[in-house]
PDB file of C-alpha atoms in Angstrom:
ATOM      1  CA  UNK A   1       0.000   0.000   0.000  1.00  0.00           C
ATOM      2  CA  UNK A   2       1.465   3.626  -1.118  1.00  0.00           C
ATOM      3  CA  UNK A   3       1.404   6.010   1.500  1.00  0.00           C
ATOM      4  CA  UNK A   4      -0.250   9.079  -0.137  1.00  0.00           C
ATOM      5  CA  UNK A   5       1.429  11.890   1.859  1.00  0.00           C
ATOM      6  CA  UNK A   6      -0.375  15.147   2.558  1.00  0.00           C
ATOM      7  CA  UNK A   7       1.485  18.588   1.316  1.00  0.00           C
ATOM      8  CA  UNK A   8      -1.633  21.158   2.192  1.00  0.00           C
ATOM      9  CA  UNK A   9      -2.811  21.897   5.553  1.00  0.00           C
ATOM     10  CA  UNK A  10      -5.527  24.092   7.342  1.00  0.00           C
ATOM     11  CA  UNK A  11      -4.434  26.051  10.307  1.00  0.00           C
ATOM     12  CA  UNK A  12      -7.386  27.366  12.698  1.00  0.00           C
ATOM     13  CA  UNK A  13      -6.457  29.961  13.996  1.00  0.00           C
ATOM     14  CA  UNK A  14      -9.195  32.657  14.803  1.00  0.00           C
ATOM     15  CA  UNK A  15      -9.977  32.023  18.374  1.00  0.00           C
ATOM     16  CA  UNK A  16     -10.359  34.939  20.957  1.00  0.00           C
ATOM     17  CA  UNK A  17      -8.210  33.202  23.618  1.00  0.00           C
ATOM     18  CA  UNK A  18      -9.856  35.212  26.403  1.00  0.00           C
ATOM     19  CA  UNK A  19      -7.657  32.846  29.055  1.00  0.00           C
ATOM     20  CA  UNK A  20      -4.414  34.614  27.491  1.00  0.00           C
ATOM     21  CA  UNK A  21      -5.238  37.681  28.249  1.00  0.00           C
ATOM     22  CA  UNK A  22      -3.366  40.848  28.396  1.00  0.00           C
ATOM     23  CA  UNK A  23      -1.025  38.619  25.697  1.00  0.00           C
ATOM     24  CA  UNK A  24      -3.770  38.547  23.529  1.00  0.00           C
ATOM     25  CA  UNK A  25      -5.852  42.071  23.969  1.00  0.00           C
ATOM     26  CA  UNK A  26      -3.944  43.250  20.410  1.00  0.00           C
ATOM     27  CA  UNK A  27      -2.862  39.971  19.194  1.00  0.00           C
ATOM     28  CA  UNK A  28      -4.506  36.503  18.773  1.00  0.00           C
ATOM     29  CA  UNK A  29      -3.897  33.717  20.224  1.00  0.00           C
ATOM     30  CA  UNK A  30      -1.598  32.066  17.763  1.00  0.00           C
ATOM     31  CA  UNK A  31       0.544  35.388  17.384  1.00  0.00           C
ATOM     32  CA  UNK A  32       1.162  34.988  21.180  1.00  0.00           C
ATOM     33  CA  UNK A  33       5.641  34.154  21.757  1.00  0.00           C
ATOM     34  CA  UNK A  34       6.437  31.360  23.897  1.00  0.00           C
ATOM     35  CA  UNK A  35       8.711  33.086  26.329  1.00  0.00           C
ATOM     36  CA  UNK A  36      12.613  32.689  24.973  1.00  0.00           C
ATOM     37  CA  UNK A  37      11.690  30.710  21.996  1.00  0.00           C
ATOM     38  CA  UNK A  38      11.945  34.015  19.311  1.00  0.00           C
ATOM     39  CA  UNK A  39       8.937  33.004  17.415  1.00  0.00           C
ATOM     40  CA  UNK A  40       4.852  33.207  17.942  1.00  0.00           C
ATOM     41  CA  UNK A  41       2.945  29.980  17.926  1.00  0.00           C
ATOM     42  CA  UNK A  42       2.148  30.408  14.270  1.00  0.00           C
ATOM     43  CA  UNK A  43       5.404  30.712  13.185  1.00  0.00           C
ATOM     44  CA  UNK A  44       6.528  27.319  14.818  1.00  0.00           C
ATOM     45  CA  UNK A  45       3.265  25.618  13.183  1.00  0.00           C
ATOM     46  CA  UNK A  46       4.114  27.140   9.664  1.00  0.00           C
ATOM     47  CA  UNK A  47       7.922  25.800   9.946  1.00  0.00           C
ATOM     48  CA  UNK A  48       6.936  22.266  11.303  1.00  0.00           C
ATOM     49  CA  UNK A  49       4.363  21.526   8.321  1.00  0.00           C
ATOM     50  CA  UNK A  50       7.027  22.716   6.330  1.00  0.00           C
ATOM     51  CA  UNK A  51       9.849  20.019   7.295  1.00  0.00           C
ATOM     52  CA  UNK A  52       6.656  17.507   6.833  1.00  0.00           C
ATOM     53  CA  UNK A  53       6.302  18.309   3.428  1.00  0.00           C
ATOM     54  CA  UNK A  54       3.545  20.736   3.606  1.00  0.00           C
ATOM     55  CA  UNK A  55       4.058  23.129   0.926  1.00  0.00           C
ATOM     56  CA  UNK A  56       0.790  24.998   1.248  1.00  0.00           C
ATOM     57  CA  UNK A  57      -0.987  25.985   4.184  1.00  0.00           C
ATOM     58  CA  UNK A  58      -4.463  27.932   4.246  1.00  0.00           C
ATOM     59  CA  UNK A  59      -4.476  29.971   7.857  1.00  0.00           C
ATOM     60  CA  UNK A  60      -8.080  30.627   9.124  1.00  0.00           C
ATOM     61  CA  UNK A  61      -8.408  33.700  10.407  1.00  0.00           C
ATOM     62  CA  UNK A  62     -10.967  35.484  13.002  1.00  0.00           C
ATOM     63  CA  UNK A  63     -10.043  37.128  16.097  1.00  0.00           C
ATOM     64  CA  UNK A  64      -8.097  40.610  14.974  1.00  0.00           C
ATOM     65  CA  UNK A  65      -7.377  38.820  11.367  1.00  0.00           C
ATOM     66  CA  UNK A  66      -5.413  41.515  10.062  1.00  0.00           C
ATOM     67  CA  UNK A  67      -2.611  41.731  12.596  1.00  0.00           C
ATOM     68  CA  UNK A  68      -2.314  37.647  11.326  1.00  0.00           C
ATOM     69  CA  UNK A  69      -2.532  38.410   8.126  1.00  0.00           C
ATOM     70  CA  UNK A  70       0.330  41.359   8.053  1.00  0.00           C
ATOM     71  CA  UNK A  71       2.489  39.110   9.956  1.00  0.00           C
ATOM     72  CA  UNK A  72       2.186  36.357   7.648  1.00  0.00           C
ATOM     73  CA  UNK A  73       2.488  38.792   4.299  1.00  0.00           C
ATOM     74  CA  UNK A  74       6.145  40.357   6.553  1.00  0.00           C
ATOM     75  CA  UNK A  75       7.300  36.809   7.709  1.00  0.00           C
ATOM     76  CA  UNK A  76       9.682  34.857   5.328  1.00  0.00           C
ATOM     77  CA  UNK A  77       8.148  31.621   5.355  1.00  0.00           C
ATOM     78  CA  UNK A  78       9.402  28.268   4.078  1.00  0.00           C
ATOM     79  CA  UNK A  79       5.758  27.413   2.410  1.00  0.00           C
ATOM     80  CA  UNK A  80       2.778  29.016   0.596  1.00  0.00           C
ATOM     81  CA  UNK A  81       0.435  30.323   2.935  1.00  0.00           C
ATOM     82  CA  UNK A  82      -2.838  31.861   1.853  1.00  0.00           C
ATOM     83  CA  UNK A  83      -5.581  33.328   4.510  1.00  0.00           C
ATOM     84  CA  UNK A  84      -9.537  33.005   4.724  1.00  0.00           C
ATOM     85  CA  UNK A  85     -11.722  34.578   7.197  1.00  0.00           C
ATOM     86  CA  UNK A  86     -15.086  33.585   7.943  1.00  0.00           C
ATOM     87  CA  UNK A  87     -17.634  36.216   7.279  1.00  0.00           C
ATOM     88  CA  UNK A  88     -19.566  34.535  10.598  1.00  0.00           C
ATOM     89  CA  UNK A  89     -18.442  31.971  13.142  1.00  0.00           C
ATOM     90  CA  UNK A  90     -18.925  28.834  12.054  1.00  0.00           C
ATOM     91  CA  UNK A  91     -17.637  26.637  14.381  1.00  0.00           C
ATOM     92  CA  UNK A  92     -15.144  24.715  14.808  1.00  0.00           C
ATOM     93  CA  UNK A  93     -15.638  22.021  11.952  1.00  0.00           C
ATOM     94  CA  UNK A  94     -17.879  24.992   9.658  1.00  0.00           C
ATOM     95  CA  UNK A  95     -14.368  26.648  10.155  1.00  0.00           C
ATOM     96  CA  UNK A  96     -12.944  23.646   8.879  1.00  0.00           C
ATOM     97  CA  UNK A  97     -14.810  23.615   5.775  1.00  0.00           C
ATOM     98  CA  UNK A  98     -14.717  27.096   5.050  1.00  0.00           C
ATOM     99  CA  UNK A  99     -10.519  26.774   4.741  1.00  0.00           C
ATOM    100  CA  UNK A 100     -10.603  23.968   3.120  1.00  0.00           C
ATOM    101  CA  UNK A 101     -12.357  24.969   0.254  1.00  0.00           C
ATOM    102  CA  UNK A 102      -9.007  27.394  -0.672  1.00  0.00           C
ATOM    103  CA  UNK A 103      -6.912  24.289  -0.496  1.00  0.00           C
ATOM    104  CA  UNK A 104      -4.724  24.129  -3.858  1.00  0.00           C
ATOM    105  CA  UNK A 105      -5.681  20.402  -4.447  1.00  0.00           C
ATOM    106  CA  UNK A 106      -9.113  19.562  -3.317  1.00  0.00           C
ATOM    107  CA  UNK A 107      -8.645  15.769  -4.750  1.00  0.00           C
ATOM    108  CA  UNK A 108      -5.709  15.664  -2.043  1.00  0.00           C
ATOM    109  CA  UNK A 109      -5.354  14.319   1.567  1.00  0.00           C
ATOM    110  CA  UNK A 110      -4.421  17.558   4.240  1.00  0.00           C
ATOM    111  CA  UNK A 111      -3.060  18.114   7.246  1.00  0.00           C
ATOM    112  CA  UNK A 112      -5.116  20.588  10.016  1.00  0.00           C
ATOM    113  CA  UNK A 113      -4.018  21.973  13.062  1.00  0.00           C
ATOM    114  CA  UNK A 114      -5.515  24.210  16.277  1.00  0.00           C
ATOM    115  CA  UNK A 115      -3.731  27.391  16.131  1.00  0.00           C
ATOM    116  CA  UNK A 116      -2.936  26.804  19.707  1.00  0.00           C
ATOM    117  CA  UNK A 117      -0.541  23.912  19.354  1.00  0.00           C
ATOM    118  CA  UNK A 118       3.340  23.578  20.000  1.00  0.00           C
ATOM    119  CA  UNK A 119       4.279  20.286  19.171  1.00  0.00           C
ATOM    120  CA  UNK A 120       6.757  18.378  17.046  1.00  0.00           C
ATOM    121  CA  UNK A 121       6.383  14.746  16.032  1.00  0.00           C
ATOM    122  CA  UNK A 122       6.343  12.912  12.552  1.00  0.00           C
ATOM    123  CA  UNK A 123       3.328  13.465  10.658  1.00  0.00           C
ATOM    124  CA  UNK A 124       4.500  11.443   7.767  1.00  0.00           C
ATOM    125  CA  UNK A 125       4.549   8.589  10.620  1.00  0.00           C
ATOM    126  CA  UNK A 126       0.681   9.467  11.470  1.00  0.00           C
ATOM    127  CA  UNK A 127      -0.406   9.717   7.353  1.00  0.00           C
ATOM    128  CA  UNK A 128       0.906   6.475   6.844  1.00  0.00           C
ATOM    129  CA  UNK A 129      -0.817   5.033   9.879  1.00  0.00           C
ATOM    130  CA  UNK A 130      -3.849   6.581   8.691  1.00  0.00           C
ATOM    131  CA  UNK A 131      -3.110   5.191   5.204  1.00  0.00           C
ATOM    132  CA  UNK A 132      -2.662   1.565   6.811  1.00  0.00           C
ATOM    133  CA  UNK A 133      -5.917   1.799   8.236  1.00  0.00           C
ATOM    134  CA  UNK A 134      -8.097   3.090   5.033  1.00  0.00           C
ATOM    135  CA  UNK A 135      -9.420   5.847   7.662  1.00  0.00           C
ATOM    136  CA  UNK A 136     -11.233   9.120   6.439  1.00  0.00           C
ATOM    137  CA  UNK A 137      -9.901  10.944   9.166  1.00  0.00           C
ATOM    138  CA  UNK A 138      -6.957  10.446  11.586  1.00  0.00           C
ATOM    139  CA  UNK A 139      -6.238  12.594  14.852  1.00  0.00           C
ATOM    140  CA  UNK A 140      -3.730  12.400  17.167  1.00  0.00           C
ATOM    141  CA  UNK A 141      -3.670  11.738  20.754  1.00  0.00           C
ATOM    142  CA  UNK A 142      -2.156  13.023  23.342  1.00  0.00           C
ATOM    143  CA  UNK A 143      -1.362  12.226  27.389  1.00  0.00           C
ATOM    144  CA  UNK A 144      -1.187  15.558  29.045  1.00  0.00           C
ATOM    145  CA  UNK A 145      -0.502  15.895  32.651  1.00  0.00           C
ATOM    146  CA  UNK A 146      -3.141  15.792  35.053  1.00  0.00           C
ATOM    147  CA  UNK A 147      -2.062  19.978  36.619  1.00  0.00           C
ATOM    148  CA  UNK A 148      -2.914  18.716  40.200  1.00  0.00           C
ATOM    149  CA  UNK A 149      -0.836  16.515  42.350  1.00  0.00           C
ATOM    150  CA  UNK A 150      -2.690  12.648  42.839  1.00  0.00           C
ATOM    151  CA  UNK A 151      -3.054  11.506  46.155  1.00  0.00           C
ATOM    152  CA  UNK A 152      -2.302   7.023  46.010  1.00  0.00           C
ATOM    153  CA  UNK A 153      -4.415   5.025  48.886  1.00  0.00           C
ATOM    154  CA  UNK A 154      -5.079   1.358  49.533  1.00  0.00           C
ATOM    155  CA  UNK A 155      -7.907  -0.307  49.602  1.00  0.00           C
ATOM    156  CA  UNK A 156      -8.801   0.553  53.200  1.00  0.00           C
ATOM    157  CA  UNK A 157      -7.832   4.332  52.457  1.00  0.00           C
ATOM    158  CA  UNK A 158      -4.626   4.363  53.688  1.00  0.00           C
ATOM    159  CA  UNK A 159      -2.622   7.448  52.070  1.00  0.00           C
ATOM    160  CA  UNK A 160       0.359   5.775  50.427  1.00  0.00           C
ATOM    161  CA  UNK A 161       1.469   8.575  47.738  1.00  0.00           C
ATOM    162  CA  UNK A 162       1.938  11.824  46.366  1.00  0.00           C
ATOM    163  CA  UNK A 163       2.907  12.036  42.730  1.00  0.00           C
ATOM    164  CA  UNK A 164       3.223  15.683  41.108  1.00  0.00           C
ATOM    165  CA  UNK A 165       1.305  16.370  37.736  1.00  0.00           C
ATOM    166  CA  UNK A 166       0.918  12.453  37.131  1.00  0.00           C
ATOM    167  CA  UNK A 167       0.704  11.381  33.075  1.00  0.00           C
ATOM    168  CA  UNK A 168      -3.155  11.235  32.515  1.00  0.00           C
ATOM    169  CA  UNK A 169      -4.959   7.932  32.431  1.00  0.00           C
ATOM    170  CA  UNK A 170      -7.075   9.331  29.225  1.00  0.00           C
ATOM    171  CA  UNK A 171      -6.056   9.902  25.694  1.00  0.00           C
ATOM    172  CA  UNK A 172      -6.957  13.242  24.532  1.00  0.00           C
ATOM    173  CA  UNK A 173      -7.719  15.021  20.866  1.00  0.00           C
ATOM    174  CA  UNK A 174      -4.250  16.692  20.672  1.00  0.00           C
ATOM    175  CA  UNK A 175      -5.402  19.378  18.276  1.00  0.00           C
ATOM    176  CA  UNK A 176      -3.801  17.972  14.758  1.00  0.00           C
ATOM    177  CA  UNK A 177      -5.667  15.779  12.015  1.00  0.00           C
ATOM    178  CA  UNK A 178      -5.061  13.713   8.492  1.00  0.00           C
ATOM    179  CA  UNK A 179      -8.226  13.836   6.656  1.00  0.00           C
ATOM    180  CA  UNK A 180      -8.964  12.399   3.447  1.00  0.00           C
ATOM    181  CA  UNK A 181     -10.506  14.461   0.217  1.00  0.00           C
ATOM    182  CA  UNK A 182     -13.635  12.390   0.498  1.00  0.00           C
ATOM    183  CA  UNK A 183     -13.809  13.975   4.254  1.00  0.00           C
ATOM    184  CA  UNK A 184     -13.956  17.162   3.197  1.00  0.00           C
ATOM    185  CA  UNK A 185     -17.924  16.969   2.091  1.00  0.00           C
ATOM    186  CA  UNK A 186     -18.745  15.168   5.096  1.00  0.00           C
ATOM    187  CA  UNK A 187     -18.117  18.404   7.627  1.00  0.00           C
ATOM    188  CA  UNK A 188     -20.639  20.134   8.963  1.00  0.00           C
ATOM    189  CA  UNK A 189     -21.143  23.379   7.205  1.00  0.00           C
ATOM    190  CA  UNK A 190     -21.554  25.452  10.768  1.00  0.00           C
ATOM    191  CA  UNK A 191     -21.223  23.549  14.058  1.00  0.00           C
ATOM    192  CA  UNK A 192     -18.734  21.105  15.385  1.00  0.00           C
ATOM    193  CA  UNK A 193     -17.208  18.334  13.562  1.00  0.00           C
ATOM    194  CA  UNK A 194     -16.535  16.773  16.732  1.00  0.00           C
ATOM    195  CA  UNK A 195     -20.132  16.514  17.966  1.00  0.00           C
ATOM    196  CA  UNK A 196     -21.216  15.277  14.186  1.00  0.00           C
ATOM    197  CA  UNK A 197     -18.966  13.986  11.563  1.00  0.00           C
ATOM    198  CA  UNK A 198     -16.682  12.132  14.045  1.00  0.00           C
ATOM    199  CA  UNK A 199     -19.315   9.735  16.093  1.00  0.00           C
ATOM    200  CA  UNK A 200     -20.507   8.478  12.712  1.00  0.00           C
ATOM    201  CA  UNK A 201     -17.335   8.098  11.173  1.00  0.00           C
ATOM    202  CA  UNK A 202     -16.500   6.182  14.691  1.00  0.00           C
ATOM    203  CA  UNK A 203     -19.439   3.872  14.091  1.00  0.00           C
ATOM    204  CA  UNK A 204     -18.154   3.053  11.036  1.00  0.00           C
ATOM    205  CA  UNK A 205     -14.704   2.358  11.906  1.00  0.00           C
ATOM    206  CA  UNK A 206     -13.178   4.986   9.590  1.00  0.00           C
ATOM    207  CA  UNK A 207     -12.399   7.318  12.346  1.00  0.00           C
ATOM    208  CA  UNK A 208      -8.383   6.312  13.786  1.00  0.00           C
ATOM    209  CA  UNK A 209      -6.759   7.638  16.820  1.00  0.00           C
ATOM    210  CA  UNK A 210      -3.049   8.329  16.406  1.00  0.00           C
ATOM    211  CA  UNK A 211      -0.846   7.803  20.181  1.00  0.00           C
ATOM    212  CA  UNK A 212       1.694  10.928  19.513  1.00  0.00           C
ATOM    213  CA  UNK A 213       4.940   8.918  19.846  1.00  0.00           C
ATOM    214  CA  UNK A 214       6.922   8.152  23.252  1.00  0.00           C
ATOM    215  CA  UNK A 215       8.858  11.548  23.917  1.00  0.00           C
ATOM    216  CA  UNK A 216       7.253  14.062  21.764  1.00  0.00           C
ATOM    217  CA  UNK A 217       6.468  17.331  23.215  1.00  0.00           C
ATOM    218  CA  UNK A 218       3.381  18.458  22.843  1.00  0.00           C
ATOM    219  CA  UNK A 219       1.128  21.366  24.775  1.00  0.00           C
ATOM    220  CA  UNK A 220      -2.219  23.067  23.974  1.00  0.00           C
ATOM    221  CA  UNK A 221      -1.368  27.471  24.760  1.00  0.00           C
ATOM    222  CA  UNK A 222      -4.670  28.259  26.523  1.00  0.00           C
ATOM    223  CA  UNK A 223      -3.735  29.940  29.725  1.00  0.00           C
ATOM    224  CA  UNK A 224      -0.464  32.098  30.794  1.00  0.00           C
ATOM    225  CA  UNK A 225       0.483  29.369  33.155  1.00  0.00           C
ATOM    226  CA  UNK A 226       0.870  27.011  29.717  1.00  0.00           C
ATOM    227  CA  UNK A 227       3.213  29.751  27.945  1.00  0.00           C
ATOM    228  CA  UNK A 228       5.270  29.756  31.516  1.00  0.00           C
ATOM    229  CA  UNK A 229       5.386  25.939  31.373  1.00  0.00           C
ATOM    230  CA  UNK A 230       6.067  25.921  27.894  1.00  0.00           C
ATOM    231  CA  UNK A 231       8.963  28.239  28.045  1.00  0.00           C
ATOM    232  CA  UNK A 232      10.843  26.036  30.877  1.00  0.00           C
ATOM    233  CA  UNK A 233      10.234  23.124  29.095  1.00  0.00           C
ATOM    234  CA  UNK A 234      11.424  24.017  26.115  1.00  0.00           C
ATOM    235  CA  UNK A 235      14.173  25.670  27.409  1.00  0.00           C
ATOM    236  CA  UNK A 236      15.691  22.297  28.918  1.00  0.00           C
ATOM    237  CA  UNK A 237      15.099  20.936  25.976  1.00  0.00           C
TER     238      UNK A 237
END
């Protein structure tokens, strides 16, 4: 079986991020700079696809679009990016859509990300494994770290641990898909993909789940405490 590769991607990236602010009162929320790292979280994004083999990317925008969009037009970037902005909200998987339909190749697999993401792993590794198992869509998954400490007992209650920010026992969507052309018509055109499209694509077994592999770094930007966290990490990295 041939491995069709992806070289187009969506990027979403017109949230508010209201749990950023001040960062993101004239900036959104993928314009915001991981502390020490040089670059917003778009940037990073743009330049991963890029040493995946994306050579087009199609950057949704919403929240204050046009301080994304004269970034991206100043930035020297290592792909083709164009920019759509949605004349309403549409949601997360009507946002989908809505980009998608300025992809260069519609007959082509693609690549979509949150614009909220800074992560680095193989995605040629997850579009073969969603080649492998003839799936319209693939996302990855993720094991954050539960943010509270976890209290261990015995069965009769007896306290007999404290472990930091354990691993969590739950798989989560980590933000970053391989869809199929023939997914494309099967988003909703407002609404959430992840409320519609998914579950019946689940019943049907064309829906796969891709583990992120063992020691990629991977965190969702929501809250000021992530870009701290973020910074350290990467900074011992």
């Amino acid at each position: 079986m041939t491995t069709e590769q992806p070289t187009q991607a969506v990027v979403l990236a017109g949230g508010q991020g209201s749990r950023l602010r001040p960062y993101t009162d004239d900036r959104p929320k993928p314009m915001v700079e991981i502390p020490g790292t040089g670059t917003p979280i778009i940037g990073h994004q743009l330049t991963w696809l890029a040493s995946e083999g994306v050579t087009d990317a199609v950057v949704s925008c919403g929240h204050l679009a046009d301080v994304l969009e004269s970034w991206l037009e100043a930035a020297e970037l290592p792909l083709r990016v164009s920019t759509v902005v949605e004349p309403e909200p549409l949601g997360r998987g009507g946002g989908l859509r809505f980009a998608a339909a300025s992809l260069p190749r519609p007959e082509e697999p693609w690549y979509a990300a949150n614009g909220d993401i800074w992560t680095r792993f193989s995605l040629r590794g997850m579009a073969a494994f969603h080649t492998e198992r003839d799936a319209l869509a693939t996302l990855a998954l993720a094991r954050p770290r539960i943010p509270w400490g976890a209290v261990e007992t015995d069965e009769f209650g007896h306290v007999l641990d404290f472990i930091e920010a354990p691993p969590s026992p739950y798989l989560i969507n980590a933000g970053v898909y391989v869809f199929s052309a023939a997914f494309t018509p099967l988003l909703p055109e407002r609404g959430d993909h992840e409320r519609t499209t998914f579950p019946r694509l689940a019943r049907e077994r064309r829906l796969a789940g891709f583990p992120l592999p063992q020691g990629s770094y991977w965190r969702a930007i929501d809250t000021a405490k992530d870009l701290t966290e973020a910074a350290r990490e990467l900074g011992q990295d």
